[in-house]
Amino acid sequence: MMEYSGIGGFIVLVLDIWALVSIVGSHRGTGSKVIWVLLVLFLPILGFILWLFFGPRSKRI
């Protein structure tokens, strides 16, 4: 099991809170928001990285 501690854990916490606030404030549908919130909550680092690249602000081709 991974353990977060010190400044690294604080940075992950701040980034995840920023992602959650952005997700909830986005204009996406409720289902999309719920999936992103659960992903960020259960996989803090990977969920944030995925949201950063593929989240609500990403452009679809």
PDB file of C-alpha atoms in Angstrom:
ATOM      1  CA  MET A   1       0.000   0.000   0.000  1.00  0.00           C
ATOM      2  CA  MET A   2       1.292   3.456  -0.886  1.00  0.00           C
ATOM      3  CA  GLU A   3       1.749   5.923   1.892  1.00  0.00           C
ATOM      4  CA  TYR A   4       1.645   9.683   1.380  1.00  0.00           C
ATOM      5  CA  SER A   5       3.510  11.787   3.882  1.00  0.00           C
ATOM      6  CA  GLY A   6       5.051  15.174   4.320  1.00  0.00           C
ATOM      7  CA  ILE A   7       5.109  17.779   1.601  1.00  0.00           C
ATOM      8  CA  GLY A   8       4.363  15.229  -1.151  1.00  0.00           C
ATOM      9  CA  GLY A   9       1.107  14.234   0.518  1.00  0.00           C
ATOM     10  CA  PHE A  10       0.161  17.882   0.980  1.00  0.00           C
ATOM     11  CA  ILE A  11       0.815  18.604  -2.700  1.00  0.00           C
ATOM     12  CA  VAL A  12      -1.343  15.629  -3.758  1.00  0.00           C
ATOM     13  CA  LEU A  13      -4.106  16.816  -1.415  1.00  0.00           C
ATOM     14  CA  VAL A  14      -4.061  20.373  -2.793  1.00  0.00           C
ATOM     15  CA  LEU A  15      -4.049  19.165  -6.414  1.00  0.00           C
ATOM     16  CA  ASP A  16      -6.918  16.748  -5.758  1.00  0.00           C
ATOM     17  CA  ILE A  17      -8.988  19.445  -4.058  1.00  0.00           C
ATOM     18  CA  TRP A  18      -8.341  21.761  -7.039  1.00  0.00           C
ATOM     19  CA  ALA A  19      -9.439  18.984  -9.417  1.00  0.00           C
ATOM     20  CA  LEU A  20     -12.598  18.262  -7.397  1.00  0.00           C
ATOM     21  CA  VAL A  21     -13.601  21.929  -7.299  1.00  0.00           C
ATOM     22  CA  SER A  22     -13.022  22.217 -11.047  1.00  0.00           C
ATOM     23  CA  ILE A  23     -14.995  19.048 -11.739  1.00  0.00           C
ATOM     24  CA  VAL A  24     -17.992  20.125  -9.659  1.00  0.00           C
ATOM     25  CA  GLY A  25     -17.960  23.623 -11.206  1.00  0.00           C
ATOM     26  CA  SER A  26     -17.773  22.373 -14.786  1.00  0.00           C
ATOM     27  CA  HIS A  27     -20.680  22.394 -17.229  1.00  0.00           C
ATOM     28  CA  ARG A  28     -20.537  18.643 -17.865  1.00  0.00           C
ATOM     29  CA  GLY A  29     -23.353  16.241 -17.109  1.00  0.00           C
ATOM     30  CA  THR A  30     -23.922  14.831 -13.649  1.00  0.00           C
ATOM     31  CA  GLY A  31     -22.850  11.313 -14.646  1.00  0.00           C
ATOM     32  CA  SER A  32     -19.550  12.562 -16.008  1.00  0.00           C
ATOM     33  CA  LYS A  33     -18.914  14.587 -12.854  1.00  0.00           C
ATOM     34  CA  VAL A  34     -19.630  11.609 -10.597  1.00  0.00           C
ATOM     35  CA  ILE A  35     -17.236   9.368 -12.517  1.00  0.00           C
ATOM     36  CA  TRP A  36     -14.426  11.960 -12.393  1.00  0.00           C
ATOM     37  CA  VAL A  37     -14.977  12.661  -8.680  1.00  0.00           C
ATOM     38  CA  LEU A  38     -14.862   8.948  -7.830  1.00  0.00           C
ATOM     39  CA  LEU A  39     -11.749   8.465  -9.944  1.00  0.00           C
ATOM     40  CA  VAL A  40      -9.930  11.342  -8.242  1.00  0.00           C
ATOM     41  CA  LEU A  41     -11.032  10.213  -4.762  1.00  0.00           C
ATOM     42  CA  PHE A  42     -10.120   6.539  -5.111  1.00  0.00           C
ATOM     43  CA  LEU A  43      -6.954   6.966  -7.209  1.00  0.00           C
ATOM     44  CA  PRO A  44      -5.586  10.333  -6.065  1.00  0.00           C
ATOM     45  CA  ILE A  45      -2.444  10.575  -8.205  1.00  0.00           C
ATOM     46  CA  LEU A  46      -3.528   8.588 -11.265  1.00  0.00           C
ATOM     47  CA  GLY A  47      -7.037  10.088 -11.149  1.00  0.00           C
ATOM     48  CA  PHE A  48      -5.627  13.616 -11.085  1.00  0.00           C
ATOM     49  CA  ILE A  49      -3.276  12.917 -13.991  1.00  0.00           C
ATOM     50  CA  LEU A  50      -6.079  11.375 -16.059  1.00  0.00           C
ATOM     51  CA  TRP A  51      -8.368  14.301 -15.256  1.00  0.00           C
ATOM     52  CA  LEU A  52      -5.626  16.753 -16.193  1.00  0.00           C
ATOM     53  CA  PHE A  53      -5.262  15.237 -19.677  1.00  0.00           C
ATOM     54  CA  PHE A  54      -8.772  13.953 -20.421  1.00  0.00           C
ATOM     55  CA  GLY A  55     -11.008  15.967 -18.116  1.00  0.00           C
ATOM     56  CA  PRO A  56     -13.719  18.522 -18.807  1.00  0.00           C
ATOM     57  CA  ARG A  57     -11.396  21.103 -20.359  1.00  0.00           C
ATOM     58  CA  SER A  58      -9.883  18.716 -22.895  1.00  0.00           C
ATOM     59  CA  LYS A  59     -10.681  19.271 -26.561  1.00  0.00           C
ATOM     60  CA  ARG A  60     -12.331  16.430 -28.445  1.00  0.00           C
ATOM     61  CA  ILE A  61     -11.092  15.713 -31.945  1.00  0.00           C
TER      62      ILE A  61
END
